Amino acid sequence: MKLEIDQERLLSELETLAAFSDAEPPAVTRIVFTPTDLKARAWVISRCEEAGLNVRQDAIGNIFARWSGANPAAPAVGTGSHIDAIPNAGKYDGVVGVLGGLEAIRALQRSGFRPKNPIELLVFATEEPTRFGVGCLGSRLLSGTVSADAAAKLKDRDGGSVDEVRRKAGLHGNLQDTKLSKGYYKAFVELHIEQGPLLERAQTSLGIVRSIAAPASLRILLEGAGGHAGGVLMPDRKDALCAAAELILAVESAARSSGAPDTVATVGVCEVFPGAVNSIPSRVRMTLDIRDTDLARRDGVMQVIERAWQNTAAKRGVSIQSELLNADAPADCDPGVRAALADSCRQHGFPFLEMVSRAYHDSLFMSRIAPTGMLFIPCRNGYSNRPDAYAAPEDVARGALVLAETLAKLSA
Ligand SMILES: [Zn+2]
């Protein structure tokens, strides 16, 4: 089998897809189910059909493009990613995994390879949280991580529910039917840009993901007592911002002392009320994002943080309420899929790094129903989600080649 990636065609398809955008180039804005996104989806479907793949869409808009194997009833080997893009993003996030996956399939076809298991390209719907506030909605539904009822009720900024928006986009199926059985996929592999600087720093073109970190996020409300900045003397104060400052440092200290570099915690929003120079802060609203590759360790750090909060609340006479917004479990990639990726790299003489995915992806949810792996390629300066994101053509092509080799191994 001689596998060759048509780098020129793959790159020109990346450019064509980037032109489906509501922002001026090089920026890409492609919010799911907008007219621009629907045009981009139709274009991707036409590319898949041109490659002889059978295309179907489910009720949330996940696109499945299938190359039937010698045994069409066997579990499929899946690959894919997403094409929706946050406002003012770049052209590589997700797209490399979709168009790279398509080119991997075409390279296998050209080589004369005939898979035993079907090979299926997946374009996950609504990966970005931009429209409905929840990331990876398509893969959450596929994997049963979110119920159809809960998903249907999510609303966009204009008050349109998922159900209304998807029907307007021509998706009339039953959301309940999006969930796939555990045996549907034999394996799943996602090709993606790293969205971090490690591959570039190591001057290595390929990364094989060992585990995918996952966040828990909380909204926190502190209430103290306001008053005049001159009139209320220090012993009488219940300053909500001073309490918040203690909390933020407790978060940092708990994450630093978890014993693992994979624990990270961030307070990214801190709103102070009433927000006047001569007024004692009475209320603070904050968010906490805490991530790890190990669920028990992440939960342990959250407990440490909570104990610190209780102390602060008691000591300072403020009330602290927290609301858990989401808590996804991290995932380990499947040893078999990792081995297939590593063998494919070695076969072509490509060095690779084993790494952790710090961002989460559709693969996190696919891992609930299928043995899953991820392959990373570098992106300049680690930039992603910005117009100047860049991945070198040869890295994109190399990723597609290793993906093709891996799909062949997994479907043979
Ligand atoms: Zn992505």
Coordinates of C-alpha atoms and ligand atoms in Angstrom, one line a residue:
M1 CA 0.0 0.0 0.0
K2 CA 1.5 3.3 -1.1
L3 CA -0.1 6.2 0.8
E4 CA 0.2 9.7 -0.6
I5 CA -1.5 12.8 0.6
D6 CA -2.5 15.3 -2.0
Q7 CA -1.1 18.3 0.0
E8 CA -2.0 20.9 -2.7
R9 CA -5.6 19.8 -2.8
L10 CA -5.9 19.6 1.0
L11 CA -4.5 23.1 1.4
S12 CA -6.7 24.5 -1.3
E13 CA -9.8 22.9 0.4
L14 CA -8.7 24.5 3.7
E15 CA -8.7 27.9 2.0
T16 CA -12.0 27.3 0.3
L17 CA -13.6 26.3 3.6
A18 CA -12.1 29.4 5.3
A19 CA -13.9 31.6 2.8
F20 CA -17.2 30.5 4.3
S21 CA -17.0 33.2 6.9
D22 CA -18.8 36.1 8.4
A23 CA -15.5 37.9 9.2
E24 CA -13.0 39.5 6.9
P25 CA -10.1 37.2 6.0
P26 CA -7.9 35.9 7.5
A27 CA -10.4 35.8 10.4
V28 CA -13.0 33.1 10.3
T29 CA -16.4 33.4 12.0
R30 CA -18.7 30.5 11.4
I31 CA -21.4 30.1 14.1
V32 CA -23.3 26.9 13.9
F33 CA -26.5 26.9 11.8
T34 CA -26.1 30.4 10.5
P35 CA -26.6 30.7 6.7
T36 CA -22.8 30.8 6.3
D37 CA -22.3 27.7 8.3
L38 CA -25.1 25.9 6.4
K39 CA -23.3 26.7 3.1
A40 CA -20.0 25.4 4.5
R41 CA -21.7 22.2 5.7
A42 CA -23.3 21.7 2.3
W43 CA -19.9 22.2 0.6
V44 CA -18.2 19.6 2.9
I45 CA -21.0 17.2 2.2
S46 CA -20.5 17.7 -1.5
R47 CA -16.8 17.0 -1.1
C48 CA -17.6 13.8 0.8
E49 CA -20.1 12.6 -1.9
E50 CA -17.6 13.4 -4.6
A51 CA -15.2 10.9 -2.8
G52 CA -18.0 8.3 -3.0
L53 CA -18.9 8.3 0.6
N54 CA -22.5 7.8 1.8
V55 CA -23.6 10.8 3.8
R56 CA -26.2 11.1 6.5
Q57 CA -27.0 13.7 9.1
D58 CA -28.6 13.1 12.5
A59 CA -31.1 15.3 14.3
I60 CA -28.5 17.7 15.8
G61 CA -26.6 18.0 12.5
N62 CA -23.7 15.6 13.1
I63 CA -22.6 14.6 9.6
F64 CA -21.5 11.0 9.0
A65 CA -19.8 10.2 5.7
R66 CA -19.2 6.5 5.3
W67 CA -16.9 4.3 3.2
S68 CA -18.4 0.9 3.4
G69 CA -15.9 -1.8 4.2
A70 CA -15.8 -5.4 3.1
N71 CA -18.0 -6.1 6.1
P72 CA -20.5 -3.2 6.1
A73 CA -22.3 -4.5 9.2
A74 CA -19.1 -4.4 11.3
P75 CA -18.4 -1.5 13.7
A76 CA -17.0 1.5 11.9
V77 CA -13.6 3.1 12.5
G78 CA -14.4 6.8 12.9
T79 CA -12.4 10.0 12.4
G80 CA -13.4 13.6 12.2
S81 CA -13.7 16.9 14.1
H82 CA -15.8 20.1 13.7
I83 CA -16.1 23.0 11.2
D84 CA -17.9 25.6 13.3
A85 CA -15.7 28.5 14.5
I86 CA -16.0 31.1 17.2
P87 CA -16.0 34.8 16.2
N88 CA -12.8 36.0 14.8
A89 CA -11.1 32.6 14.8
G90 CA -8.5 31.0 12.5
K91 CA -8.9 28.5 9.8
Y92 CA -7.4 25.4 11.3
D93 CA -9.3 24.5 14.5
G94 CA -11.4 21.5 13.8
V95 CA -11.1 21.9 10.1
V96 CA -7.8 20.1 9.9
G97 CA -9.5 17.0 11.4
V98 CA -12.4 17.2 9.0
L99 CA -10.6 17.9 5.7
G100 CA -7.5 16.0 6.8
G101 CA -9.8 13.0 7.6
L102 CA -11.4 13.3 4.2
E103 CA -8.0 13.4 2.5
A104 CA -6.8 10.4 4.5
I105 CA -9.8 8.4 3.2
R106 CA -9.1 9.5 -0.4
A107 CA -5.5 8.6 0.0
L108 CA -6.5 5.1 1.2
Q109 CA -8.9 4.8 -1.8
R110 CA -6.2 5.9 -4.2
S111 CA -3.7 3.3 -2.7
G112 CA -6.1 0.5 -3.5
F113 CA -6.6 -0.3 0.2
R114 CA -10.0 -1.9 1.0
P115 CA -11.1 -1.7 4.6
K116 CA -12.8 -4.6 6.4
N117 CA -14.6 -2.3 8.8
P118 CA -16.4 0.7 7.4
I119 CA -14.4 4.0 7.8
E120 CA -16.6 6.9 8.7
L121 CA -15.8 10.6 8.6
L122 CA -17.7 12.6 11.3
V123 CA -18.3 16.3 11.3
F124 CA -19.5 17.1 14.8
A125 CA -22.2 19.7 15.1
T126 CA -22.0 22.7 17.4
E127 CA -18.6 21.9 19.0
E128 CA -18.1 25.5 19.9
P129 CA -20.1 26.9 22.8
T130 CA -20.8 30.2 21.0
R131 CA -24.4 29.6 20.1
F132 CA -25.9 27.5 22.8
G133 CA -23.5 28.0 25.7
V134 CA -22.4 24.4 25.8
G135 CA -19.4 23.0 24.0
C136 CA -19.5 19.7 22.0
L137 CA -23.2 19.5 22.0
G138 CA -23.2 17.1 19.0
S139 CA -20.8 14.6 20.6
R140 CA -22.4 15.0 24.0
L141 CA -25.7 13.8 22.3
L142 CA -24.0 11.0 20.3
S143 CA -22.4 9.6 23.5
G144 CA -25.4 10.1 25.7
T145 CA -23.5 12.6 27.9
V146 CA -26.4 15.0 27.7
S147 CA -30.0 13.9 27.4
A148 CA -32.1 14.8 24.3
D149 CA -34.6 16.7 26.6
A150 CA -31.9 18.8 28.2
A151 CA -30.2 19.6 24.9
A152 CA -33.5 20.5 23.1
K153 CA -34.2 23.2 25.7
L154 CA -30.9 25.0 25.5
K155 CA -31.3 28.5 24.0
D156 CA -29.2 30.8 21.9
R157 CA -28.8 34.5 22.6
D158 CA -31.9 35.4 20.6
G159 CA -34.0 33.0 22.7
G160 CA -34.2 30.3 20.0
S161 CA -34.1 26.8 21.4
V162 CA -31.9 24.1 20.0
D163 CA -35.0 22.4 18.7
E164 CA -36.3 25.5 16.8
V165 CA -32.9 26.4 15.4
R166 CA -32.1 22.9 14.2
R167 CA -35.5 22.5 12.5
K168 CA -35.0 25.9 10.7
A169 CA -31.7 24.4 9.5
G170 CA -33.7 21.5 8.0
L171 CA -32.9 18.9 10.7
H172 CA -36.2 17.3 11.5
G173 CA -35.2 14.0 13.0
N174 CA -35.8 13.0 16.6
L175 CA -33.0 14.1 19.0
Q176 CA -33.4 10.9 21.0
D177 CA -32.1 9.0 18.0
T178 CA -28.8 10.7 18.0
K179 CA -27.3 8.5 20.7
L180 CA -25.1 5.8 19.3
S181 CA -24.7 2.4 20.8
K182 CA -21.4 1.4 22.4
G183 CA -20.6 -1.0 19.7
Y184 CA -21.2 1.5 16.8
Y185 CA -17.5 2.4 16.6
K186 CA -14.6 0.0 16.8
A187 CA -12.4 3.0 17.3
F188 CA -12.3 6.8 16.9
V189 CA -9.3 9.0 16.1
E190 CA -9.3 12.8 15.9
L191 CA -6.7 14.9 14.1
H192 CA -6.4 18.4 15.6
I193 CA -4.0 21.3 15.9
E194 CA -2.3 21.3 19.3
Q195 CA -3.6 24.7 20.5
G196 CA -0.5 24.9 22.6
P197 CA 3.3 25.5 22.1
L198 CA 4.9 22.2 23.1
L199 CA 5.3 20.5 19.7
E200 CA 6.7 23.7 18.2
R201 CA 9.1 24.0 21.1
A202 CA 10.2 20.4 20.7
Q203 CA 10.5 20.9 16.9
T204 CA 8.4 17.7 16.6
S205 CA 5.6 17.5 14.0
L206 CA 3.3 15.0 15.7
G207 CA 1.8 14.5 19.1
I208 CA -0.1 11.4 20.3
V209 CA -2.5 12.3 23.1
R210 CA -2.3 10.2 26.3
S211 CA -5.2 11.8 28.1
I212 CA -7.7 14.6 27.6
A213 CA -8.1 17.1 30.5
A214 CA -11.6 18.2 31.4
P215 CA -12.9 21.2 33.2
A216 CA -15.3 21.7 36.0
S217 CA -16.6 25.3 36.2
L218 CA -18.5 27.1 38.9
R219 CA -20.2 30.4 39.3
I220 CA -19.6 32.0 42.7
L221 CA -21.4 34.7 44.5
L222 CA -20.0 36.4 47.6
E223 CA -22.2 38.7 49.6
G224 CA -20.9 41.0 52.4
A225 CA -22.0 44.4 53.4
G226 CA -21.5 47.7 51.5
G227 CA -21.2 51.2 52.9
H228 CA -19.4 54.4 52.7
A229 CA -15.6 54.1 52.2
G230 CA -15.1 56.7 54.9
G231 CA -17.9 56.0 57.2
V232 CA -17.5 52.3 58.0
L233 CA -14.4 51.7 60.2
M234 CA -12.3 48.6 59.5
P235 CA -13.4 46.4 62.4
D236 CA -17.0 46.7 61.2
R237 CA -16.4 45.8 57.6
K238 CA -17.7 42.8 55.6
D239 CA -15.9 43.6 52.4
A240 CA -16.9 41.1 49.7
L241 CA -13.9 41.9 47.5
C242 CA -11.4 41.3 50.3
A243 CA -13.0 37.9 50.9
A244 CA -12.9 37.3 47.1
A245 CA -9.2 38.1 47.1
E246 CA -8.6 35.4 49.7
L247 CA -10.6 32.9 47.7
I248 CA -8.7 33.5 44.6
L249 CA -5.4 33.0 46.3
A250 CA -6.8 29.8 47.9
V251 CA -7.7 28.6 44.4
E252 CA -4.2 29.2 43.2
S253 CA -2.6 27.6 46.2
A254 CA -4.8 24.5 46.0
A255 CA -4.0 24.0 42.3
R256 CA -0.2 24.6 42.9
S257 CA -0.1 22.1 45.7
S258 CA -2.0 19.3 44.0
G259 CA 1.3 17.5 43.3
A260 CA 0.7 17.4 39.6
P261 CA 1.5 19.8 36.8
D262 CA -1.8 18.8 35.1
T263 CA -3.9 20.5 37.7
V264 CA -4.8 24.1 36.7
A265 CA -7.3 26.4 38.2
T266 CA -8.4 29.9 37.1
V267 CA -10.7 32.7 38.3
G268 CA -11.3 34.4 35.0
V269 CA -14.2 36.7 35.9
C270 CA -14.5 38.9 38.9
E271 CA -17.3 41.5 38.9
V272 CA -17.5 43.9 41.8
F273 CA -20.7 45.7 43.0
P274 CA -21.4 48.5 43.2
G275 CA -18.0 49.3 41.7
A276 CA -17.5 52.8 43.0
V277 CA -14.3 54.4 44.3
N278 CA -15.9 55.4 47.6
S279 CA -18.1 52.4 48.2
I280 CA -17.2 49.2 50.1
P281 CA -17.8 46.2 47.8
S282 CA -20.9 44.5 48.9
R283 CA -21.1 41.7 46.3
V284 CA -18.6 39.9 44.0
R285 CA -19.5 37.5 41.2
M286 CA -16.7 35.2 40.1
T287 CA -16.1 32.1 38.0
L288 CA -13.8 29.2 38.7
D289 CA -12.5 26.9 36.0
I290 CA -10.5 23.9 37.2
R291 CA -9.0 21.3 35.0
D292 CA -7.1 18.1 35.4
T293 CA -6.4 14.8 33.7
D294 CA -7.3 12.9 36.8
L295 CA -10.9 13.1 38.1
A296 CA -10.1 12.1 41.7
R297 CA -7.3 14.7 42.0
R298 CA -9.5 17.4 40.5
D299 CA -12.2 16.6 43.0
G300 CA -9.7 16.6 45.8
V301 CA -8.5 20.1 44.9
M302 CA -12.1 21.3 44.8
Q303 CA -12.6 20.0 48.3
V304 CA -9.5 21.9 49.5
I305 CA -10.8 25.0 47.9
E306 CA -14.2 24.6 49.5
R307 CA -12.7 24.2 52.9
A308 CA -10.7 27.4 52.4
W309 CA -13.9 29.2 51.4
Q310 CA -15.8 28.1 54.5
N311 CA -13.0 29.5 56.6
T312 CA -13.0 32.8 54.8
A313 CA -16.8 33.0 55.0
A314 CA -16.8 32.4 58.8
K315 CA -13.9 34.7 59.5
R316 CA -15.1 37.6 57.4
G317 CA -18.9 37.3 57.9
V318 CA -19.7 37.0 54.2
S319 CA -21.8 34.5 52.5
I320 CA -20.5 32.4 49.7
Q321 CA -22.7 30.5 47.3
S322 CA -21.4 28.4 44.4
E323 CA -23.2 26.9 41.5
L324 CA -21.7 24.1 39.5
L325 CA -22.0 24.9 35.8
N326 CA -20.5 21.7 34.4
A327 CA -18.1 19.0 35.5
D328 CA -17.0 16.7 32.7
A329 CA -14.7 13.8 33.6
P330 CA -11.3 13.7 31.9
A331 CA -10.5 10.7 29.7
D332 CA -7.5 8.5 29.0
C333 CA -6.9 7.7 25.3
D334 CA -7.2 4.0 24.4
P335 CA -3.9 2.1 24.4
G336 CA -4.8 0.2 21.2
V337 CA -5.5 3.4 19.3
R338 CA -2.4 5.1 20.7
A339 CA -0.3 2.1 19.6
A340 CA -1.8 2.2 16.1
L341 CA -0.9 6.0 15.9
A342 CA 2.6 5.3 17.3
D343 CA 3.3 2.4 14.8
S344 CA 2.0 4.6 12.0
C345 CA 4.5 7.4 12.9
R346 CA 7.4 5.0 13.2
Q347 CA 6.5 3.3 9.9
H348 CA 7.0 6.7 8.2
G349 CA 10.0 7.6 10.3
F350 CA 8.2 10.5 12.0
P351 CA 9.2 11.3 15.6
F352 CA 6.4 12.1 17.9
L353 CA 5.7 13.3 21.4
E354 CA 3.3 11.8 23.9
M355 CA 1.2 14.5 25.4
V356 CA -1.9 15.7 27.3
S357 CA -4.7 17.5 25.5
R358 CA -5.2 20.6 27.7
A359 CA -8.3 21.7 25.8
Y360 CA -11.2 19.3 25.4
H361 CA -12.6 18.1 22.2
D362 CA -15.3 16.0 20.8
S363 CA -12.9 13.1 21.4
L364 CA -13.5 13.5 25.2
F365 CA -17.2 12.5 24.6
M366 CA -16.4 9.9 22.0
S367 CA -14.2 8.2 24.5
R368 CA -17.4 7.3 26.5
I369 CA -18.6 5.1 23.7
A370 CA -15.5 4.1 21.7
P371 CA -11.8 3.4 22.1
T372 CA -10.5 6.9 21.3
G373 CA -7.2 8.5 20.4
M374 CA -6.1 12.0 19.2
L375 CA -3.2 13.1 16.9
F376 CA -1.9 16.6 17.2
I377 CA 0.1 18.7 14.8
P378 CA 1.9 22.0 15.8
C379 CA 0.4 25.4 15.3
R380 CA 2.6 28.5 15.3
N381 CA 3.2 29.9 18.8
G382 CA 0.5 27.6 20.0
Y383 CA -2.0 30.2 18.7
S384 CA -5.6 29.0 18.1
N385 CA -9.0 30.8 18.2
R386 CA -7.5 33.9 16.6
P387 CA -7.1 35.0 13.0
D388 CA -3.3 34.6 12.9
A389 CA -3.5 30.9 13.8
Y390 CA -1.2 29.0 11.4
A391 CA -0.2 25.4 10.8
A392 CA 2.4 24.6 8.2
P393 CA 1.2 22.8 5.0
E394 CA 3.7 20.0 5.5
D395 CA 2.5 19.4 9.1
V396 CA -1.1 19.3 8.0
A397 CA -0.2 16.8 5.3
R398 CA 1.9 14.7 7.7
G399 CA -1.0 14.6 10.1
A400 CA -3.3 13.4 7.4
L401 CA -0.8 10.7 6.3
V402 CA -0.4 9.3 9.8
L403 CA -4.2 9.4 10.2
A404 CA -4.6 7.5 7.0
E405 CA -2.1 4.9 8.1
T406 CA -3.8 4.6 11.4
L407 CA -7.3 4.2 9.9
A408 CA -5.9 1.5 7.7
K409 CA -4.5 -0.4 10.7
L410 CA -7.7 0.0 12.7
S411 CA -10.0 -1.1 9.9
A412 CA -7.9 -4.0 8.4
Ligands
ZN1 ZN -11.4 22.2 17.9

